[in-house]
Amino acid sequence: MGSICCCCSKGESTGHAVQPQASITAPLSGPSQPNRKALLISIEYKDCGADGGPSELPFARRDAEYWKEVITRRCGYQGANVVLMSDSAANPLHRPTYENIQREMRTLVHGLQAGDRRFFFFAGHAMQFPTRDNGASQGTASGSLPRRRNTEFDGMDESIITISKNAAGEYRTIKDNHIKEWMVDPLVPGSILTAVVDTCHSGTILDLPYRARLKRRKVVFEDARPDVDDLPQCRGTVICVSACEDGQKATEWKRGSEQTGPLTLAMSDLFDPEGFQWAPQGTSGSAQPAGPIRVKALLKHLKKHDKPNQQTPWVTCGSRDPNIEFAP
């Protein structure tokens, strides 16, 4: 098939473009947008494995609910401004289909103003495809579109897997090119996008130009894509924390008898001194505001969870700012 997939045997490129539609919880028109808004996508892939699709991830929704607790209790987000997508969502517009995810990604950054903050979280499956001409959205993984050069060091585009299928029964995916187009490119000066992507093949899932890493105790920035010099400067501030490198798989971890995404567990003690709380108790300690985390402190923390050559968390950014912060 010409693709590399985590626990999945079928996949498709992004398919035809879908026009954005208004979201029930996050309208595209009306009053000015709230200062803080979040999109949390959890895909459990229930019953997908029976037809050769992605394997089930029973912890995905719980991890998304944990991040909702973090940002509403610790980071100043209002519950009404947080969209949580899941397979079992009562609102059909919040189920993680290709069309719904595209609409909500666009809605997340629509109408941004300086000072606005946006938070994005994804828990699900991802895979890789050979790069295609101009980020084309037509065809499937086995198609014969011409290759695009100099956008990926490894010649592969990263894609998240939705629960939608095409006419051939293949699960539709959303490539990193389109995630960047829908959520990063619309940023305005002074706006901030913070992303946590807890999935396989996620190192450059937002297609950001730079990777931040520690070298001799200093923060250094490396090009995350070979065409950095040809890219327009990112207009807002964006930082993405990913579970692993593009070519790696993110294996779920266990805490006691429970499973969780590796990145969610690794980052949990940055917000909860006692570690990951499956059911936050609302104690005064857990409700204290969470201050911004400087990128150096973030990298030092993630280094403790690095599994060289197996699973190395990545931090990518829209600029080479050594003072950039993880601040949902």
Coordinates of C-alpha atoms in Angstrom, one line a residue:
M1 CA 0.0 0.0 0.0
G2 CA 3.0 2.3 0.3
S3 CA 2.2 3.6 3.8
I4 CA 3.3 3.1 7.3
C5 CA 0.5 2.8 9.8
C6 CA 0.2 2.3 13.6
C7 CA -2.1 -0.6 14.3
C8 CA -4.1 0.0 11.1
S9 CA -4.3 -1.8 7.7
K10 CA -6.3 0.6 5.6
G11 CA -6.0 4.3 4.9
E12 CA -6.7 7.1 2.4
S13 CA -5.4 10.6 1.7
T14 CA -7.6 13.5 2.6
G15 CA -10.1 13.1 -0.2
H16 CA -12.0 16.0 -1.7
A17 CA -12.1 19.4 0.0
V18 CA -15.1 20.0 2.3
Q19 CA -16.5 23.4 2.8
P20 CA -16.6 24.5 6.4
Q21 CA -20.0 24.5 8.1
A22 CA -21.1 26.3 11.2
S23 CA -20.6 24.4 14.5
I24 CA -23.4 24.2 17.0
T25 CA -21.1 25.0 19.9
A26 CA -18.6 27.2 18.1
P27 CA -20.4 29.4 15.4
L28 CA -18.4 30.9 12.6
S29 CA -20.3 34.1 12.8
G30 CA -21.8 36.3 15.5
P31 CA -20.1 38.0 18.5
S32 CA -16.4 38.2 18.9
Q33 CA -14.7 34.9 19.7
P34 CA -13.8 34.1 23.3
N35 CA -10.2 34.7 24.4
R36 CA -9.6 31.0 25.1
K37 CA -11.0 28.2 23.0
A38 CA -10.0 24.5 22.8
L39 CA -10.6 21.5 20.5
L40 CA -10.0 18.1 21.9
I41 CA -10.2 15.1 19.5
S42 CA -10.4 11.6 21.0
I43 CA -10.9 8.6 18.6
E44 CA -11.5 5.2 20.2
Y45 CA -12.2 3.4 16.8
K46 CA -14.9 1.2 18.4
D47 CA -15.7 -1.7 16.2
C48 CA -13.3 -0.5 13.4
G49 CA -10.9 -3.4 13.9
A50 CA -13.5 -5.9 12.9
D51 CA -13.3 -4.8 9.2
G52 CA -9.5 -4.5 9.1
G53 CA -9.5 -0.9 10.3
P54 CA -7.7 0.8 13.2
S55 CA -7.4 -1.1 16.4
E56 CA -9.5 0.2 19.4
L57 CA -8.0 2.8 21.7
P58 CA -10.3 2.6 24.8
F59 CA -8.3 5.3 26.7
A60 CA -8.5 8.0 24.1
R61 CA -11.7 9.8 25.4
R62 CA -10.5 9.5 29.0
D63 CA -7.2 11.3 28.1
A64 CA -9.2 14.0 26.3
E65 CA -11.4 14.5 29.4
Y66 CA -8.3 14.7 31.5
W67 CA -7.0 17.6 29.3
K68 CA -10.4 19.3 29.5
E69 CA -10.1 19.2 33.3
V70 CA -6.5 20.6 33.1
I71 CA -7.4 23.6 30.9
T72 CA -10.8 24.4 32.6
R73 CA -9.5 24.0 36.1
R74 CA -6.0 25.3 35.7
C75 CA -5.7 27.4 32.6
G76 CA -8.8 29.6 32.6
Y77 CA -10.9 27.9 29.9
Q78 CA -14.7 27.9 30.1
G79 CA -16.3 24.6 29.5
A80 CA -18.7 26.1 27.0
N81 CA -15.6 27.1 24.8
V82 CA -14.2 23.6 24.8
V83 CA -15.3 21.2 22.0
L84 CA -14.6 17.5 22.8
M85 CA -15.0 15.2 19.9
S86 CA -15.4 11.4 20.4
D87 CA -16.9 8.4 18.7
S88 CA -19.7 8.3 21.3
A89 CA -20.5 12.1 21.3
A90 CA -24.2 12.7 21.7
N91 CA -24.0 15.6 19.2
P92 CA -23.4 14.0 15.8
L93 CA -21.4 17.1 14.8
H94 CA -18.8 16.2 17.4
R95 CA -18.1 12.7 16.2
P96 CA -14.6 12.5 14.6
T97 CA -15.5 12.2 11.0
Y98 CA -13.4 13.8 8.3
E99 CA -15.9 16.6 7.7
N100 CA -16.5 17.3 11.3
I101 CA -12.8 17.5 12.2
Q102 CA -12.1 19.8 9.3
R103 CA -15.0 22.1 10.3
E104 CA -13.9 22.2 14.0
M105 CA -10.2 22.8 13.1
R106 CA -11.2 25.8 11.0
T107 CA -13.7 27.0 13.6
L108 CA -11.0 26.9 16.3
V109 CA -9.0 29.6 14.8
H110 CA -11.7 31.6 13.0
G111 CA -11.9 35.3 14.0
L112 CA -8.7 35.3 16.0
Q113 CA -7.5 38.5 17.5
A114 CA -4.2 39.4 19.2
G115 CA -4.1 37.9 22.7
D116 CA -6.4 35.0 21.9
R117 CA -5.3 31.5 23.0
R118 CA -6.2 28.3 21.4
F119 CA -5.5 24.7 22.6
F120 CA -5.6 21.6 20.5
F121 CA -5.4 17.9 21.6
F122 CA -5.5 14.8 19.6
A123 CA -5.6 11.1 20.8
G124 CA -6.0 8.5 18.1
H125 CA -4.2 6.7 15.3
A126 CA -1.9 8.2 12.7
M127 CA 0.1 7.0 9.7
Q128 CA 2.4 8.1 7.0
F129 CA 2.1 8.5 3.2
P130 CA 4.7 9.4 0.6
T131 CA 4.5 13.1 -0.1
R132 CA 2.3 14.2 -3.0
D133 CA 2.4 17.1 -5.4
N134 CA 1.4 20.4 -3.8
G135 CA -0.2 18.7 -0.8
A136 CA -2.9 17.3 -3.2
S137 CA -6.0 15.9 -1.5
Q138 CA -7.0 13.6 -4.3
G139 CA -6.4 9.9 -4.5
T140 CA -5.5 7.2 -2.0
A141 CA -2.3 5.8 -0.5
S142 CA -1.9 3.5 -3.5
G143 CA -2.4 6.3 -6.0
S144 CA 0.1 7.5 -8.6
L145 CA 0.2 11.2 -8.0
P146 CA 3.6 12.9 -8.6
R147 CA 5.8 13.3 -5.5
R148 CA 6.4 16.7 -4.0
R149 CA 10.0 17.5 -3.1
N150 CA 11.6 19.3 -0.2
T151 CA 8.8 19.5 2.3
E152 CA 9.6 16.4 4.4
F153 CA 13.1 15.2 5.3
D154 CA 11.9 11.6 5.2
G155 CA 9.7 12.1 2.1
M156 CA 6.6 11.1 4.1
D157 CA 3.5 13.1 5.1
E158 CA 2.0 12.4 8.5
S159 CA -1.8 11.9 8.7
I160 CA -4.4 11.4 11.4
I161 CA -7.0 8.7 10.9
T162 CA -10.7 9.6 11.1
I163 CA -13.7 7.3 11.5
S164 CA -15.0 8.2 8.0
K165 CA -14.7 5.8 5.1
N166 CA -14.6 6.4 1.3
A167 CA -16.6 4.4 -1.2
A168 CA -14.0 1.7 -1.2
G169 CA -14.3 1.2 2.5
E170 CA -10.9 2.8 3.3
Y171 CA -10.6 5.0 6.4
R172 CA -10.1 8.6 5.4
T173 CA -7.1 10.5 6.8
I174 CA -6.2 14.2 7.2
K175 CA -2.6 15.1 6.3
D176 CA -0.3 17.4 8.1
N177 CA -0.4 19.8 5.2
H178 CA -4.1 20.4 5.8
I179 CA -3.8 20.5 9.6
K180 CA -1.3 23.3 9.1
E181 CA -3.5 25.0 6.5
W182 CA -6.6 24.9 8.7
M183 CA -5.2 25.7 12.1
V184 CA -1.7 27.3 11.8
D185 CA -1.9 29.5 8.7
P186 CA -4.9 31.5 9.9
L187 CA -3.1 32.6 13.1
V188 CA -2.7 36.4 13.5
P189 CA 0.1 38.4 15.2
G190 CA -0.3 38.1 19.0
S191 CA -2.4 34.9 18.9
I192 CA -1.2 31.7 20.5
L193 CA -1.8 28.1 19.5
T194 CA -0.7 25.3 21.9
A195 CA -1.0 21.7 20.7
V196 CA -0.5 18.3 22.3
V197 CA -0.6 15.4 19.8
D198 CA -0.6 11.9 21.5
T199 CA -0.3 9.6 18.6
C200 CA 2.2 7.7 16.4
H201 CA 4.2 9.4 13.6
S202 CA 3.5 12.8 15.2
G203 CA 6.8 14.7 15.3
T204 CA 5.9 17.2 12.5
I205 CA 2.2 16.6 12.5
L206 CA 1.5 20.4 12.4
D207 CA 4.2 20.9 9.7
L208 CA 5.9 23.6 11.7
P209 CA 9.4 24.8 10.6
Y210 CA 11.5 24.2 13.7
R211 CA 12.2 21.6 16.2
A212 CA 13.3 22.6 19.7
R213 CA 15.8 20.4 21.6
L214 CA 18.3 20.5 24.4
K215 CA 22.0 20.5 23.5
R216 CA 24.6 20.9 26.2
R217 CA 21.9 22.3 28.5
K218 CA 20.9 25.0 26.0
V219 CA 17.8 25.2 23.8
V220 CA 18.7 24.9 20.1
F221 CA 16.4 25.0 17.1
E222 CA 16.8 22.7 14.1
D223 CA 15.0 22.9 10.8
A224 CA 12.1 20.5 11.0
R225 CA 11.5 20.6 7.2
P226 CA 13.9 21.2 4.4
D227 CA 12.1 24.1 2.8
V228 CA 12.2 26.4 5.9
D229 CA 13.8 29.2 3.9
D230 CA 11.0 29.3 1.5
L231 CA 8.2 29.4 4.1
P232 CA 6.4 32.6 5.1
Q233 CA 6.9 33.5 8.7
C234 CA 4.3 32.1 11.1
R235 CA 2.2 35.1 12.1
G236 CA 1.2 33.8 15.5
T237 CA 3.0 31.9 18.3
V238 CA 2.6 28.1 18.0
I239 CA 4.1 25.2 19.9
C240 CA 3.3 21.6 19.4
V241 CA 4.3 18.7 21.7
S242 CA 4.2 15.3 20.0
A243 CA 4.4 11.8 21.4
C244 CA 7.3 10.7 19.1
E245 CA 9.3 11.2 16.0
D246 CA 7.7 10.9 12.6
G247 CA 9.1 7.5 12.0
Q248 CA 8.2 6.1 15.4
K249 CA 5.1 4.6 17.0
A250 CA 3.6 5.8 20.3
T251 CA 2.9 2.8 22.5
E252 CA 0.3 3.3 25.2
W253 CA 1.5 3.2 28.7
K254 CA 0.0 1.8 31.9
R255 CA -0.5 3.4 35.2
G256 CA -1.6 0.7 37.6
S257 CA -4.2 -1.3 35.7
E258 CA -5.2 1.6 33.4
Q259 CA -3.8 2.4 30.0
T260 CA -3.2 6.0 28.7
G261 CA -1.5 7.8 25.9
P262 CA 2.3 8.1 26.5
L263 CA 2.5 11.8 26.1
T264 CA -0.5 12.6 28.3
L265 CA 1.0 10.5 31.1
A266 CA 4.4 12.0 30.6
M267 CA 3.1 15.6 30.9
S268 CA 0.6 15.0 33.6
D269 CA 2.9 15.8 36.5
L270 CA 3.6 19.2 35.0
F271 CA 0.0 20.1 36.1
D272 CA -0.7 17.6 38.9
P273 CA 2.1 17.2 41.5
E274 CA 0.8 13.7 42.3
G275 CA 0.8 12.7 38.7
F276 CA -2.1 11.7 36.3
Q277 CA -5.5 11.9 38.0
W278 CA -8.0 9.7 36.2
A279 CA -10.9 11.4 38.0
P280 CA -9.8 14.8 39.3
Q281 CA -11.1 15.3 42.8
G282 CA -11.3 19.1 42.7
T283 CA -9.0 19.6 45.7
S284 CA -7.6 23.1 46.3
G285 CA -4.2 21.8 45.1
S286 CA -5.3 20.5 41.8
A287 CA -7.3 23.7 41.1
Q288 CA -4.4 26.1 41.4
P289 CA -3.7 28.1 38.2
A290 CA -1.1 26.6 36.0
G291 CA 1.7 29.0 35.0
P292 CA 3.4 29.0 31.6
I293 CA 6.2 26.4 31.2
R294 CA 9.3 27.7 29.5
V295 CA 10.5 25.5 26.6
K296 CA 13.7 24.6 28.3
A297 CA 11.9 23.3 31.4
L298 CA 9.5 21.4 29.1
L299 CA 12.3 19.8 27.1
K300 CA 14.1 18.8 30.3
H301 CA 10.9 17.2 31.6
L302 CA 10.2 15.3 28.3
K303 CA 13.8 14.0 28.2
K304 CA 13.0 11.9 31.3
H305 CA 10.5 10.1 29.2
D306 CA 12.6 9.6 26.1
K307 CA 13.1 6.1 24.9
P308 CA 15.9 6.5 22.3
N309 CA 15.3 4.9 18.9
Q310 CA 11.8 3.8 20.1
Q311 CA 9.8 6.8 21.3
T312 CA 11.2 10.3 21.6
P313 CA 8.8 13.2 22.3
W314 CA 9.2 16.1 20.0
V315 CA 8.6 19.8 20.4
T316 CA 8.1 21.9 17.3
C317 CA 7.6 25.6 17.0
G318 CA 6.7 28.3 14.5
S319 CA 9.8 30.4 15.3
R320 CA 13.2 30.2 16.9
D321 CA 12.2 32.0 20.0
P322 CA 14.2 30.6 23.0
N323 CA 11.6 32.2 25.4
I324 CA 8.6 30.4 23.9
E325 CA 6.4 28.8 26.5
F326 CA 3.9 26.0 26.8
A327 CA 1.0 28.0 27.9
P328 CA -2.5 26.7 27.0

